Short mmCIF file of C-alpha atoms in Angstrom, two decimals:
data_model
loop_
_atom_site.label_atom_id
_atom_site.label_comp_id
_atom_site.label_asym_id
_atom_site.label_seq_id
_atom_site.Cartn_x
_atom_site.Cartn_y
_atom_site.Cartn_z
CA MET A 1 -7.38 64.60 18.45
CA PRO A 2 -5.21 61.48 18.79
CA ASN A 3 -1.46 61.83 18.30
CA ILE A 4 -1.14 58.52 16.43
CA LEU A 5 -2.86 57.90 13.10
CA ALA A 6 -2.29 54.14 13.14
CA THR A 7 -0.42 51.52 15.11
CA PRO A 8 3.02 51.22 13.46
CA ARG A 9 4.62 47.95 12.42
CA PHE A 10 8.18 47.30 13.55
CA TRP A 11 11.02 46.36 11.19
CA GLN A 12 12.82 44.47 13.95
CA LYS A 13 9.96 41.93 14.16
CA LYS A 14 10.75 39.82 11.11
CA ALA A 15 11.58 36.26 10.11
CA VAL A 16 12.78 34.48 6.96
CA VAL A 17 12.10 30.90 5.87
CA LEU A 18 13.40 29.28 2.66
CA LYS A 19 12.87 25.93 0.93
CA ILE A 20 13.99 24.35 -2.33
CA GLU A 21 11.34 24.03 -5.05
CA ALA A 22 10.66 20.60 -6.55
CA ALA A 23 9.42 22.31 -9.73
CA TYR A 24 10.13 25.86 -10.78
CA ALA A 25 7.76 28.44 -9.23
CA THR A 26 5.74 25.78 -7.42
CA ASP A 27 5.49 26.97 -3.82
CA PRO A 28 6.81 24.22 -1.47
CA VAL A 29 5.31 26.10 1.52
CA PRO A 30 8.32 26.61 3.82
CA THR A 31 7.57 26.61 7.55
CA GLY A 32 9.13 28.09 10.64
CA ALA A 33 9.56 24.62 12.13
CA ALA A 34 11.53 23.13 9.23
CA ASN A 35 12.89 25.97 7.12
CA TRP A 36 13.73 28.98 9.32
CA PHE A 37 16.83 30.88 8.20
CA GLU A 38 19.28 32.62 10.53
CA ALA A 39 19.19 35.70 8.28
CA ARG A 40 21.05 38.92 9.06
CA ASN A 41 21.07 42.37 7.47
CA VAL A 42 17.86 41.62 5.61
CA SER A 43 16.53 43.92 2.92
CA LEU A 44 13.61 43.49 0.55
CA THR A 45 12.12 45.14 -2.47
CA SER A 46 8.62 43.77 -2.48
CA PHE A 47 7.48 45.40 -5.74
CA GLU A 48 9.89 46.16 -8.58
CA ALA A 49 8.15 46.99 -11.84
CA GLU A 50 9.29 47.18 -15.43
CA THR A 51 7.27 49.93 -17.10
CA VAL A 52 6.61 51.24 -20.59
CA ASP A 53 5.84 54.90 -21.33
CA ARG A 54 2.50 55.45 -23.10
CA ASN A 55 3.96 58.39 -25.08
CA ILE A 56 0.67 60.06 -25.97
CA ASP A 57 1.05 63.47 -27.62
CA THR A 58 -0.84 66.26 -25.85
CA PRO A 59 -0.99 70.07 -26.26
CA TYR A 60 0.44 70.50 -22.80
CA LEU A 61 3.51 69.37 -20.88
CA GLY A 62 3.53 66.32 -18.65
CA SER A 63 3.57 62.58 -18.64
CA SER A 64 0.91 60.46 -20.31
CA GLY A 65 1.47 57.68 -17.80
CA LYS A 66 3.09 54.28 -17.80
CA VAL A 67 1.97 50.69 -18.27
CA ILE A 68 3.40 47.99 -16.00
CA ALA A 69 4.91 45.28 -18.21
CA ALA A 70 6.43 43.01 -15.55
CA LYS A 71 6.54 42.69 -11.77
CA TRP A 72 9.32 41.18 -9.64
CA SER A 73 10.53 41.06 -6.04
CA LYS A 74 13.96 40.93 -4.40
CA LEU A 75 15.18 39.61 -1.05
CA SER A 76 18.72 40.01 0.26
CA PHE A 77 20.31 38.79 3.47
CA GLU A 78 23.42 37.32 5.04
CA VAL A 79 24.02 34.09 6.92
CA ALA A 80 27.12 33.17 8.88
CA LEU A 81 29.61 30.93 7.09
CA ALA A 82 29.39 28.11 9.61
CA GLY A 83 29.21 24.36 9.11
CA SER A 84 26.47 22.01 10.22
CA GLY A 85 28.56 20.70 13.11
CA VAL A 86 27.70 17.12 12.15
CA VAL A 87 29.66 14.86 9.79
CA ALA A 88 27.89 14.03 6.51
CA THR A 89 25.17 16.61 7.22
CA ALA A 90 24.57 19.62 5.01
CA PRO A 91 24.49 23.05 6.67
CA LYS A 92 21.08 24.67 7.04
CA TRP A 93 21.98 27.30 4.44
CA GLY A 94 22.40 24.60 1.78
CA PRO A 95 19.07 25.22 -0.02
CA MET A 96 20.07 28.83 -0.56
CA MET A 97 23.13 27.66 -2.54
CA LEU A 98 20.95 25.53 -4.81
CA GLY A 99 19.07 28.66 -5.82
CA CYS A 100 22.35 30.40 -6.70
CA GLY A 101 23.80 28.08 -9.31
CA TYR A 102 25.33 25.38 -7.11
CA ALA A 103 24.72 21.67 -6.63
CA GLU A 104 24.90 19.96 -3.23
CA THR A 105 26.59 16.60 -2.79
CA VAL A 106 26.67 14.96 0.65
CA THR A 107 28.69 11.79 1.08
CA ALA A 108 26.84 9.51 3.49
CA THR A 109 28.24 8.54 6.91
CA THR A 110 31.76 9.96 6.70
CA GLY A 111 31.92 12.40 3.83
CA PRO A 112 31.68 16.16 3.43
CA ALA A 113 28.93 18.34 2.00
CA VAL A 114 30.23 19.86 -1.23
CA TYR A 115 28.84 22.85 -3.13
CA ASN A 116 30.05 23.04 -6.71
CA LEU A 117 28.93 25.17 -9.65
CA VAL A 118 26.56 23.92 -12.34
CA SER A 119 25.80 25.15 -15.85
CA ALA A 120 22.41 23.47 -16.32
CA ALA A 121 19.41 22.21 -14.33
CA PHE A 122 19.54 25.19 -11.98
CA GLY A 123 17.62 24.86 -8.73
CA SER A 124 15.14 27.42 -7.47
CA VAL A 125 13.76 28.29 -4.05
CA THR A 126 10.76 29.85 -2.37
CA ALA A 127 11.35 32.20 0.53
CA TYR A 128 8.81 33.78 2.85
CA MET A 129 9.49 36.84 4.95
CA GLU A 130 7.21 38.12 7.67
CA VAL A 131 7.53 41.71 8.86
CA ASP A 132 5.33 42.24 11.90
CA GLY A 133 2.17 40.59 10.65
CA VAL A 134 2.57 40.96 6.88
CA LEU A 135 3.80 38.01 4.81
CA TYR A 136 5.91 38.49 1.67
CA LYS A 137 6.40 35.51 -0.65
CA PHE A 138 9.34 35.15 -3.04
CA ILE A 139 8.36 32.26 -5.32
CA GLY A 140 10.54 31.10 -8.21
CA SER A 141 13.65 32.68 -6.69
CA ARG A 142 17.14 32.46 -8.13
CA GLY A 143 20.08 34.68 -7.36
CA ASN A 144 23.70 35.24 -6.56
CA VAL A 145 25.88 34.47 -3.55
CA LYS A 146 29.10 36.06 -2.29
CA VAL A 147 31.45 35.17 0.57
CA LYS A 148 33.43 37.56 2.76
CA ILE A 149 36.00 36.36 5.31
CA THR A 150 37.62 39.25 7.21
CA ALA A 151 40.02 39.08 10.15
CA LYS A 152 38.43 39.74 13.54
CA GLY A 153 34.99 39.54 11.97
CA ILE A 154 32.20 37.04 11.29
CA PRO A 155 32.52 35.26 7.93
CA VAL A 156 29.33 35.55 5.91
CA LEU A 157 27.51 34.31 2.86
CA MET A 158 25.67 37.21 1.20
CA VAL A 159 22.74 36.33 -1.05
CA GLU A 160 20.45 38.36 -3.29
CA LEU A 161 17.39 36.56 -4.64
CA THR A 162 15.09 37.76 -7.42
CA SER A 163 11.62 36.23 -7.64
CA LEU A 164 8.27 36.40 -9.34
CA TYR A 165 5.94 38.92 -7.72
CA THR A 166 3.34 37.81 -5.17
CA ALA A 167 1.15 40.42 -3.49
CA PRO A 168 1.91 40.74 0.25
CA ALA A 169 -0.88 39.72 2.61
CA ALA A 170 -1.56 39.55 6.32
CA GLY A 171 0.13 36.48 7.79
CA ALA A 172 2.74 35.10 10.13
CA ILE A 173 5.62 32.64 10.25
CA ALA A 174 4.82 30.62 13.34
CA GLY A 175 6.65 28.00 15.38
CA ILE A 176 10.22 28.91 14.51
CA VAL A 177 12.72 26.13 15.30
CA LYS A 178 16.39 27.15 15.40
CA THR A 179 17.84 23.64 15.67
CA GLY A 180 20.72 22.93 13.29
CA TRP A 181 22.12 26.44 13.09
CA THR A 182 25.56 26.34 14.70
CA TYR A 183 27.34 29.17 16.50
CA GLU A 184 29.84 30.70 14.10
CA ASP A 185 33.59 31.05 14.68
CA ALA A 186 35.15 34.49 14.36
CA VAL A 187 37.95 34.90 11.83
CA ASN A 188 41.30 34.86 13.64
CA SER A 189 44.58 32.99 14.03
CA VAL A 190 42.94 30.13 15.96
CA ASN A 191 39.79 29.52 13.95
CA THR A 192 41.00 30.31 10.45
CA GLY A 193 43.72 28.67 8.41
CA LYS A 194 46.21 30.23 6.04
CA ILE A 195 45.67 31.13 2.41
CA THR A 196 47.55 28.77 0.14
CA LEU A 197 48.05 30.41 -3.26
CA ASN A 198 50.13 28.73 -5.95
CA ALA A 199 51.37 26.31 -3.26
CA VAL A 200 52.66 29.20 -1.09
CA ASP A 201 51.24 29.58 2.44
CA LEU A 202 50.32 33.19 3.28
CA ALA A 203 48.79 35.08 6.20
CA PHE A 204 45.80 37.16 5.11
CA SER A 205 43.33 39.74 6.35
CA THR A 206 40.46 39.48 3.85
CA LEU A 207 39.23 36.91 1.34
CA GLU A 208 36.19 37.64 -0.84
CA TRP A 209 34.61 35.84 -3.76
CA ASP A 210 31.50 36.48 -5.80
CA THR A 211 29.78 33.84 -7.95
CA GLY A 212 28.89 36.59 -10.41
CA ASN A 213 25.65 35.07 -11.69
CA GLN A 214 23.87 36.93 -14.47
CA ILE A 215 20.20 37.03 -13.52
CA SER A 216 17.71 37.43 -16.36
CA ARG A 217 14.09 38.32 -15.69
CA ILE A 218 12.14 36.63 -18.47
CA ASN A 219 8.53 37.57 -19.21
CA LEU A 220 7.58 36.44 -22.71
CA PRO A 221 4.35 35.41 -24.42
CA GLY A 222 3.99 31.67 -24.40
CA PRO A 223 4.07 32.09 -21.48
CA GLN A 224 7.71 32.04 -20.43
CA LEU A 225 7.83 33.66 -16.98
CA GLU A 226 11.03 32.93 -15.10
CA VAL A 227 13.97 34.27 -13.15
CA ALA A 228 16.90 32.56 -14.88
CA ILE A 229 20.66 32.23 -14.40
CA THR A 230 22.00 32.75 -17.93
CA ASP A 231 25.74 33.18 -17.34
CA ARG A 232 28.31 33.91 -14.64
CA THR A 233 31.48 35.96 -14.33
CA PRO A 234 32.99 35.20 -10.92
CA THR A 235 35.34 37.62 -9.20
CA ALA A 236 37.57 37.31 -6.14
CA SER A 237 40.14 39.22 -4.13
CA VAL A 238 42.48 38.55 -1.25
CA THR A 239 44.73 40.71 0.92
CA VAL A 240 47.84 38.81 2.04
CA LEU A 241 50.94 39.80 3.99
CA ALA A 242 53.87 40.33 1.62
CA PRO A 243 56.89 38.04 2.13
CA THR A 244 60.06 38.44 0.09
CA LEU A 245 59.76 38.08 -3.68
CA ALA A 246 61.85 34.93 -3.44
CA VAL A 247 59.02 33.37 -1.46
CA PHE A 248 56.04 34.83 -3.34
CA ASP A 249 56.12 37.00 -6.47
CA PRO A 250 52.59 38.12 -7.40
CA TYR A 251 53.88 40.37 -10.18
CA ALA A 252 55.34 37.39 -12.04
CA LEU A 253 52.08 35.45 -11.61
CA ALA A 254 50.02 38.36 -12.91
CA SER A 255 52.34 39.09 -15.85
CA ALA A 256 52.38 35.46 -16.95
CA GLY A 257 48.64 34.93 -16.49
CA THR A 258 49.46 31.74 -14.62
CA ALA A 259 46.50 29.60 -13.60
CA VAL A 260 46.85 28.83 -9.88
CA THR A 261 44.80 27.39 -7.04
CA LEU A 262 43.75 29.16 -3.85
CA THR A 263 42.55 27.31 -0.77
CA ASN A 264 41.47 28.34 2.71
CA THR A 265 39.76 26.54 5.57
CA HIS A 266 37.79 28.30 8.29
CA GLY A 267 36.25 26.81 11.40
CA VAL A 268 37.23 24.51 14.23
CA GLY A 269 35.95 20.99 14.87
CA VAL A 270 34.56 18.13 12.85
CA GLY A 271 31.58 19.22 10.77
CA LYS A 272 32.26 22.94 11.35
CA GLN A 273 35.05 23.56 8.85
CA LEU A 274 34.38 25.39 5.58
CA LYS A 275 36.97 24.95 2.84
CA THR A 276 37.16 27.32 -0.13
CA ASP A 277 38.85 26.12 -3.32
CA LEU A 278 39.32 28.56 -6.19
CA LYS A 279 41.00 28.16 -9.56
CA VAL A 280 42.19 31.65 -10.46
CA THR A 281 44.56 33.90 -12.32
CA VAL A 282 46.03 36.99 -10.66
CA THR A 283 44.88 40.02 -12.65
CA GLY A 284 45.89 42.89 -10.36
CA VAL A 285 48.35 43.69 -7.57
CA SER A 286 48.06 46.70 -5.25
CA GLU A 287 50.32 47.44 -2.31
CA SER A 288 48.53 47.91 0.97
CA GLU A 289 49.21 47.59 4.68
CA VAL A 290 47.75 45.51 7.48
CA ASP A 291 48.58 46.69 11.01
CA GLY A 292 51.67 48.47 9.68
CA MET A 293 52.89 45.47 7.68
CA LEU A 294 53.22 45.49 3.90
CA ALA A 295 50.46 43.58 2.14
CA TYR A 296 49.37 42.72 -1.37
CA GLN A 297 45.78 43.30 -2.38
CA LEU A 298 45.33 40.77 -5.17
CA THR A 299 42.55 40.89 -7.74
CA LEU A 300 41.68 37.37 -8.88
CA ALA A 301 39.73 35.98 -11.81
CA PRO A 302 38.18 32.57 -11.01
CA THR A 303 38.44 30.60 -14.25
CA PRO A 304 37.26 27.04 -14.93
CA VAL A 305 39.81 24.42 -15.89
CA SER A 306 37.58 21.47 -16.79
CA GLY A 307 34.25 23.25 -16.29
CA ASN A 308 32.21 24.23 -13.22
CA ASP A 309 35.33 23.92 -11.04
CA GLU A 310 36.40 27.55 -10.50
CA ILE A 311 34.66 27.79 -7.10
CA THR A 312 34.01 24.96 -4.65
CA LEU A 313 32.82 25.31 -1.05
CA THR A 314 33.07 22.25 1.18
CA ASN A 315 31.70 21.66 4.69
CA LEU A 316 34.20 19.24 6.28
#
């Protein structure tokens, strides 16, 4: 008898493409040539069901089965936080941001590409993922994005998309073109600037922020079938080296609930810099250490001042 029941498929052989939708849940048909994503640490849940128990009474123990009420899919991955490398050109990961509650504004010729939060007219995306000959489609996707910048590491955008369910089928993503994805800069003293918090410049080891989108999976008679962003509660944290209290007093900031700004710029060269701007209050202070030096681990609450301004990411 043969020792192999079937030829296995390999997880390593996979590709992701993603494209903005012109109308919600209308597949824009992303291609490998135009829409390939430099995705890392990919995970997918191809079939996630919401079920209802049938609850039939029987004279014996056991389940009476379930009815599937709704079907969804999820796709998660990371991309490096790296700029386009070209002035007035959006980075290739830009469409992903539009599906996560951000708008993209690119100033022609000389200006930056800016990603700012929105509270209406949310974009949506379609992503395809091939895993060794099987194609998964994530149509009508919206989700959440986080950023993590850690010393001596690669800065990343982490996205989780939820979509309407489409049955997987045999297929391939052909003709992948990698043009436009720039080589990322590691986080260190050369490539990464200081944290400026409440107008004080600080050395840091980790900066993280999370858009905190609330994702609602809507499946109502009408029909109203949609993955929707219905609210957001952003969070953030930073670990900074602790100077004297005369220079920086996080306890006073936290006690007073003072609204402050945080900025950081990562990347070297025109078109490759990514600037984070947060409007926050300090809500927690923990003592820590970085390479034997005293540090503050600060819990931050991004809070809008005039609306949609608590998080801004800019490719300079």
